[in-house]
């Protein structure tokens, strides 16, 4: 986010590492989970009627706790059928009741005790059985005996409960939920859990793992439920000094908020030497020997951007505030007319990180030909979508914890980052009935959350969907991705005929290694700093940038692919690696020159029309490797 003077500051949803200290040394390294792509990550689950997963533990039976009013002692007893708490279909999420502590026996009621699991799930309950859930309804929407001593006074509300009540008063639609007609109860449990935990917050957000409540239910034991209850924030955690454990975690992240952990099991250096030669027709090496591939044991620190201070000053002069809020903070920017000619050159050199939020929003608005009014309408659409059920909620919940989990903002289960990611994907899954939700949307939304608040992330996703061809990329069958692959193959056939022949000889289809490139916009294939620079140009040029990046990777390894020793396994393993550019500027310069070739761009337009004709004739399947 940028202040009224044009100085760059991090957005409120960016990593808290920037609050702990000024820019730490630049290095990118995510944990293994976000960068390791499973075989099923790009399965089009929308075409499968059984894509929703159900949670375990929903039918566990147990006995209830009854308070003996004569002696105020807790004893075990079996609850009557009438006393069972209503199940998920009758939950109304109001502010949680006060938590039970062992030191306040004289002041607790049965509602302070953790609930026990229901003997069986139910789909309908009577009006009699509806009641306010306690904090543990977040982790287990289950039954509990309603016997309580009415004479026992309840302890005063905690700060966390007051905070939830305030948020419900301000925006009841986000936290006060009831199931919609026909809504799957597992999906409702997911949606309601995220809504309440976003309002209350969770302890240790950013440095603790958190407690799982949706992908697997909290256990029925008192210890499990007490731990789940203890993980709920009391509303005061972020008001004081940083916790020593949080300081320790923040000391181990890079400038973008990523932990210094291995990110991929196959790290390969993308050599700069081949990128010094522009794209032109080439032949196989005469001796048939492949170039040496350099594998890396660990991810090296990303080099600091060259001349970042001077480039920051240039972008400060180039951008002009267009709309300010009541506090004089700039909300929308535009390019000064006298600096229009400098935009492309400076974008390829890399947008300074402190200006990236403003520049990205400005570039998307320009490309989509939409302005602040459209942003306000999309923000309203986002808020309204939070009240609506989505058939993809269970799948989204499964994917959220494994999306960029190596980032400090997404580390804690149900922390601010994970809640924002869930709500953005939930809302976006309702935007287009054709696309719905696919797993490749997660890394894209998570990247945007590093720079924007959830409402503006949703608006950005809509613009990417409508103006940047992502509708066709995410539609069933991924037709936009197949079109990009067709363009990649035509470029390879024209400029690297021996490479194209080697792919045919080894029966290597482009979809076998390039699918994740085009679906996630290279979010899981290059270091984060390199990804940001690719996205800088993508938001300026459009989706063809990713075709150029794919061709660049094949171009760098062309001698290895055509070597006599090459085979199916070696080539496919190489192209499925995580690529670490030896020189980011050399790669971006090569992309710039390639996309500036007017003859090539003309051919790409012609090939795109050829592809549409093949699709219309039903021959697209035989047109690809």
XYZ file of C-alpha atoms in Angstrom, residues 22-422:
401
model
C 13.570 -3.161 7.582
C 14.161 -5.217 4.494
C 16.150 -8.333 5.454
C 18.544 -9.752 2.864
C 16.699 -11.028 -0.177
C 16.360 -14.788 -0.450
C 13.446 -16.953 -1.451
C 12.874 -20.413 -0.161
C 9.536 -22.046 0.454
C 8.877 -25.307 2.220
C 8.563 -28.484 0.209
C 4.785 -28.671 0.234
C 3.887 -25.606 -1.843
C 6.447 -26.312 -4.523
C 5.870 -30.042 -4.863
C 3.061 -30.608 -7.326
C 1.166 -33.846 -6.926
C -0.238 -35.723 -9.885
C -3.789 -34.836 -8.873
C -3.318 -31.142 -8.325
C -4.574 -30.270 -11.784
C -7.270 -32.960 -12.046
C -10.449 -31.354 -13.296
C -12.543 -32.498 -10.323
C -15.486 -30.461 -11.570
C -16.325 -33.252 -14.022
C -16.451 -35.847 -11.264
C -19.713 -36.032 -9.297
C -17.921 -37.352 -6.252
C -15.269 -34.724 -5.883
C -16.315 -33.599 -2.425
C -14.587 -35.245 0.492
C -16.359 -36.058 3.742
C -14.862 -35.643 7.166
C -14.237 -38.422 9.593
C -15.587 -38.520 13.067
C -19.030 -37.178 12.328
C -20.815 -40.160 13.795
C -18.719 -40.978 16.831
C -20.790 -41.706 19.920
C -19.950 -40.794 23.473
C -21.583 -40.111 26.766
C -22.395 -36.666 28.049
C -21.491 -34.713 31.152
C -24.271 -33.833 33.601
C -24.072 -31.295 36.381
C -25.588 -32.540 39.653
C -27.396 -29.496 41.098
C -27.360 -30.891 44.654
C -23.626 -31.068 45.164
C -22.221 -29.108 42.183
C -20.069 -32.066 41.135
C -19.450 -33.341 37.633
C -20.409 -36.933 36.967
C -20.731 -39.133 33.899
C -24.160 -40.060 32.665
C -25.788 -40.983 29.357
C -27.763 -38.125 27.869
C -31.325 -38.639 26.859
C -32.276 -38.404 23.242
C -34.143 -35.189 23.938
C -31.098 -33.509 25.423
C -28.773 -34.013 22.495
C -27.533 -30.810 20.938
C -28.614 -30.257 17.374
C -26.161 -31.213 14.656
C -24.670 -29.180 11.831
C -27.983 -28.524 10.123
C -29.237 -26.435 13.023
C -26.128 -24.501 14.014
C -26.446 -20.738 14.335
C -23.066 -19.134 14.843
C -23.366 -16.558 17.613
C -20.548 -15.312 19.823
C -18.977 -18.263 21.659
C -19.739 -18.741 25.333
C -16.978 -18.266 27.951
C -14.361 -20.968 28.181
C -14.107 -23.319 31.162
C -11.146 -23.109 33.510
C -10.338 -25.398 36.386
C -9.955 -22.486 38.800
C -13.516 -21.186 38.562
C -15.685 -24.103 39.719
C -18.054 -21.834 41.538
C -18.776 -19.774 38.436
C -19.081 -22.180 35.541
C -22.104 -23.644 33.846
C -22.402 -26.657 31.623
C -22.228 -24.481 28.547
C -18.610 -23.748 29.443
C -17.688 -27.405 29.013
C -16.446 -28.754 25.681
C -19.148 -30.496 23.639
C -19.132 -34.206 23.024
C -19.542 -35.733 19.546
C -23.047 -36.696 18.461
C -24.128 -40.289 18.421
C -25.156 -39.858 14.810
C -25.458 -36.951 12.367
C -28.914 -35.553 11.852
C -30.391 -33.572 9.015
C -33.267 -31.905 10.810
C -33.855 -30.777 14.343
C -36.737 -29.229 16.163
C -36.921 -25.640 17.236
C -36.590 -26.893 20.800
C -33.105 -28.204 20.244
C -31.616 -25.007 18.797
C -29.281 -23.132 21.129
C -26.170 -20.992 21.216
C -22.951 -22.932 20.527
C -19.954 -22.506 22.796
C -16.424 -21.852 21.450
C -15.952 -25.541 20.696
C -18.677 -25.505 18.095
C -15.915 -24.133 15.887
C -14.144 -27.440 16.060
C -17.012 -29.844 16.490
C -20.648 -29.033 15.659
C -21.838 -31.761 17.936
C -24.309 -32.587 20.722
C -24.123 -31.835 24.433
C -26.465 -32.399 27.343
C -28.470 -29.242 28.045
C -28.670 -29.843 31.781
C -27.238 -26.808 33.578
C -27.723 -25.121 36.858
C -29.607 -21.924 36.180
C -28.551 -20.449 39.521
C -24.867 -20.587 38.607
C -23.753 -17.178 37.373
C -21.812 -17.056 34.109
C -18.363 -15.446 34.088
C -18.003 -12.133 32.218
C -17.257 -12.327 28.486
C -13.624 -12.521 27.468
C -12.044 -9.919 25.139
C -12.262 -12.458 22.305
C -16.008 -12.841 22.796
C -16.458 -9.076 22.902
C -14.432 -8.794 19.689
C -16.616 -11.346 17.922
C -19.760 -9.585 19.122
C -18.457 -6.267 17.773
C -17.609 -7.781 14.405
C -20.973 -9.466 14.196
C -22.683 -6.158 14.853
C -20.624 -4.436 12.171
C -20.860 -7.217 9.585
C -23.213 -9.977 10.676
C -23.221 -11.677 7.302
C -19.612 -12.759 7.697
C -19.950 -14.490 11.068
C -23.632 -15.114 11.768
C -24.348 -18.029 9.461
C -27.083 -20.559 9.002
C -27.092 -23.348 6.430
C -28.617 -22.501 3.100
C -31.339 -24.691 1.722
C -29.804 -27.843 0.290
C -26.274 -26.927 1.434
C -24.039 -29.869 2.229
C -23.444 -29.957 5.981
C -19.729 -30.640 5.639
C -19.442 -27.611 3.367
C -21.440 -25.497 5.825
C -19.211 -26.588 8.693
C -16.170 -25.463 6.677
C -17.708 -22.106 5.761
C -18.911 -21.347 9.276
C -15.602 -22.370 10.861
C -13.612 -19.963 8.705
C -16.133 -17.186 9.354
C -15.914 -17.402 13.146
C -12.167 -17.923 13.284
C -11.604 -14.907 11.048
C -13.624 -12.853 13.526
C -11.960 -14.182 16.676
C -8.486 -14.878 15.320
C -6.236 -17.737 16.402
C -3.316 -17.805 18.792
C 0.195 -17.784 17.423
C -0.852 -16.546 13.980
C 2.306 -16.605 11.883
C 4.487 -18.743 14.129
C 2.400 -21.672 15.416
C 0.896 -24.493 13.403
C -2.652 -24.134 14.735
C -5.315 -26.791 15.322
C -7.088 -28.595 12.500
C -10.879 -28.304 12.712
C -12.312 -29.049 9.265
C -10.158 -31.445 7.262
C -10.194 -33.621 10.395
C -12.484 -32.988 13.342
C -11.129 -32.277 16.803
C -11.002 -35.428 18.894
C -13.666 -36.246 21.448
C -11.242 -36.328 24.367
C -11.218 -33.471 26.875
C -7.547 -32.787 26.151
C -8.102 -32.479 22.384
C -11.053 -30.170 22.820
C -9.290 -28.083 25.463
C -6.306 -27.652 23.106
C -8.668 -26.619 20.318
C -10.323 -24.079 22.602
C -6.974 -22.719 23.754
C -5.984 -22.061 20.129
C -8.671 -19.360 19.817
C -7.314 -15.856 20.246
C -8.534 -13.659 23.099
C -8.286 -10.530 20.950
C -5.257 -9.070 22.745
C -2.466 -11.045 21.137
C -1.580 -8.493 18.454
C -1.905 -5.481 20.736
C 1.356 -5.858 22.645
C 4.974 -6.557 21.816
C 5.864 -9.396 19.500
C 6.080 -12.814 21.134
C 9.694 -14.109 21.388
C 8.677 -17.144 19.341
C 7.304 -14.866 16.657
C 10.526 -12.868 16.602
C 12.464 -16.089 16.148
C 10.282 -17.102 13.207
C 10.479 -13.676 11.575
C 14.267 -13.761 11.851
C 14.248 -16.799 9.561
C 12.243 -15.418 6.649
C 13.386 -13.562 3.552
C 12.254 -10.150 2.362
C 9.070 -11.643 0.923
C 8.126 -13.580 4.054
C 9.259 -17.085 3.020
C 11.032 -19.494 5.313
C 14.542 -20.558 4.404
C 13.641 -24.167 3.730
C 14.114 -26.459 0.703
C 11.380 -25.855 -1.844
C 11.710 -28.656 -4.374
C 13.378 -32.014 -4.761
C 14.765 -31.136 -8.224
C 16.438 -27.724 -8.355
C 18.009 -26.903 -11.723
C 19.956 -23.832 -12.732
C 18.614 -22.059 -15.808
C 21.887 -21.030 -17.439
C 22.232 -17.503 -18.761
C 24.637 -18.225 -21.665
C 22.009 -19.618 -24.092
C 19.814 -16.583 -23.378
C 22.461 -14.235 -24.787
C 21.480 -15.437 -28.268
C 18.058 -14.401 -29.532
C 15.504 -16.911 -30.730
C 16.458 -18.123 -34.202
C 16.449 -21.360 -36.179
C 19.046 -23.755 -34.765
C 20.264 -27.287 -35.457
C 21.383 -30.182 -33.282
C 24.935 -30.043 -31.900
C 27.310 -31.751 -34.401
C 28.906 -34.101 -31.860
C 25.529 -35.046 -30.422
C 26.696 -34.266 -26.897
C 24.256 -32.578 -24.587
C 25.059 -29.515 -22.566
C 25.812 -30.063 -18.900
C 22.819 -29.540 -16.598
C 23.623 -27.983 -13.217
C 21.553 -29.385 -10.350
C 21.446 -27.427 -7.094
C 21.388 -28.899 -3.605
C 19.577 -25.927 -2.127
C 17.908 -22.775 -3.303
C 20.401 -19.892 -3.374
C 19.337 -16.477 -2.079
C 17.656 -14.369 -4.721
C 19.943 -11.537 -5.778
C 18.814 -8.081 -4.650
C 17.202 -6.141 -7.496
C 19.700 -3.967 -9.301
C 19.511 -0.248 -8.618
C 16.283 -0.659 -6.664
C 16.509 2.764 -5.039
C 16.956 4.602 -8.316
C 14.178 2.600 -9.960
C 11.912 3.338 -7.020
C 12.529 7.050 -7.574
C 11.714 6.687 -11.288
C 8.436 4.877 -10.579
C 7.584 7.560 -8.019
C 7.925 10.173 -10.756
C 6.090 8.029 -13.322
C 2.945 7.252 -11.271
C 0.402 9.877 -10.319
C -2.281 9.621 -7.656
C -5.758 9.435 -9.153
C -8.104 8.752 -6.213
C -7.464 9.207 -2.491
C -9.494 8.043 0.486
C -10.629 10.167 3.427
C -7.207 9.859 5.041
C -5.494 11.118 1.865
C -4.057 7.659 1.159
C -3.906 6.949 -2.560
C -6.224 4.131 -3.648
C -5.740 4.281 -7.431
C -2.861 5.404 -9.592
C -2.259 6.192 -13.240
C 0.752 6.742 -15.498
C 1.718 10.314 -16.242
C 1.171 10.953 -19.930
C 4.754 12.176 -20.316
C 6.069 8.825 -19.017
C 3.932 6.430 -21.114
C 6.865 5.621 -23.398
C 8.916 4.457 -20.403
C 6.352 1.987 -19.026
C 7.293 -1.124 -21.003
C 11.033 -0.731 -20.562
C 10.774 -0.132 -16.821
C 8.328 -2.991 -16.329
C 10.701 -5.476 -17.956
C 13.486 -4.247 -15.693
C 11.329 -5.089 -12.689
C 8.785 -3.093 -10.729
C 10.202 -2.038 -7.323
C 8.516 -4.114 -4.647
C 7.271 -1.084 -2.716
C 5.431 0.048 -5.880
C 4.199 -3.394 -6.953
C 0.792 -3.137 -5.298
C 0.016 0.169 -7.015
C 1.547 -0.840 -10.346
C -0.201 -4.209 -10.548
C -3.587 -2.675 -9.817
C -2.969 0.047 -12.366
C -1.833 -2.428 -15.053
C -4.851 -4.690 -14.530
C -7.264 -1.767 -14.698
C -5.620 -0.577 -17.924
C -5.616 -4.021 -19.524
C -9.241 -4.720 -18.531
C -10.361 -1.155 -19.355
C -12.051 -0.820 -15.975
C -11.699 1.738 -13.236
C -12.462 2.458 -9.594
C -16.224 2.135 -10.093
C -15.804 -1.443 -11.265
C -13.525 -2.155 -8.307
C -16.171 -0.894 -5.895
C -18.842 -3.056 -7.543
C -16.593 -6.127 -7.383
C -15.858 -5.470 -3.710
C -19.584 -5.493 -3.054
C -19.927 -8.745 -5.033
C -17.214 -10.272 -2.864
C -18.979 -9.361 0.379
C -22.286 -10.715 -0.873
C -20.668 -13.992 -1.989
C -19.491 -14.704 1.568
C -23.101 -15.373 2.560
C -23.674 -17.870 -0.223
C -22.792 -21.583 -0.160
C -20.358 -23.055 -2.666
C -20.196 -26.695 -3.692
C -16.405 -26.308 -3.803
C -15.918 -25.300 -0.153
C -14.722 -28.733 0.993
C -12.175 -28.968 -1.829
C -10.990 -25.395 -1.240
C -10.519 -26.170 2.457
C -8.394 -29.196 1.562
C -6.160 -27.079 -0.674
C -5.747 -23.960 1.498
C -3.182 -25.365 4.000
C -0.945 -26.705 1.236
C -0.901 -23.484 -0.789
C 2.338 -21.546 -0.225
C 2.568 -22.960 3.294
C 6.220 -21.907 3.307
C 5.108 -18.291 3.714
C 4.752 -16.751 7.164
C 1.303 -15.367 6.351
C -0.065 -18.834 5.518
C 1.763 -20.861 8.172
C -0.900 -21.012 10.912
C -4.023 -23.089 10.358
C -7.004 -20.722 10.131
C -4.719 -17.726 10.566
C -5.457 -14.446 8.830
C -3.751 -15.544 5.609
C -5.533 -18.892 5.356
C -8.931 -17.374 6.192
C -8.474 -14.672 3.558
C -7.380 -17.255 0.989
C -10.408 -19.446 1.700
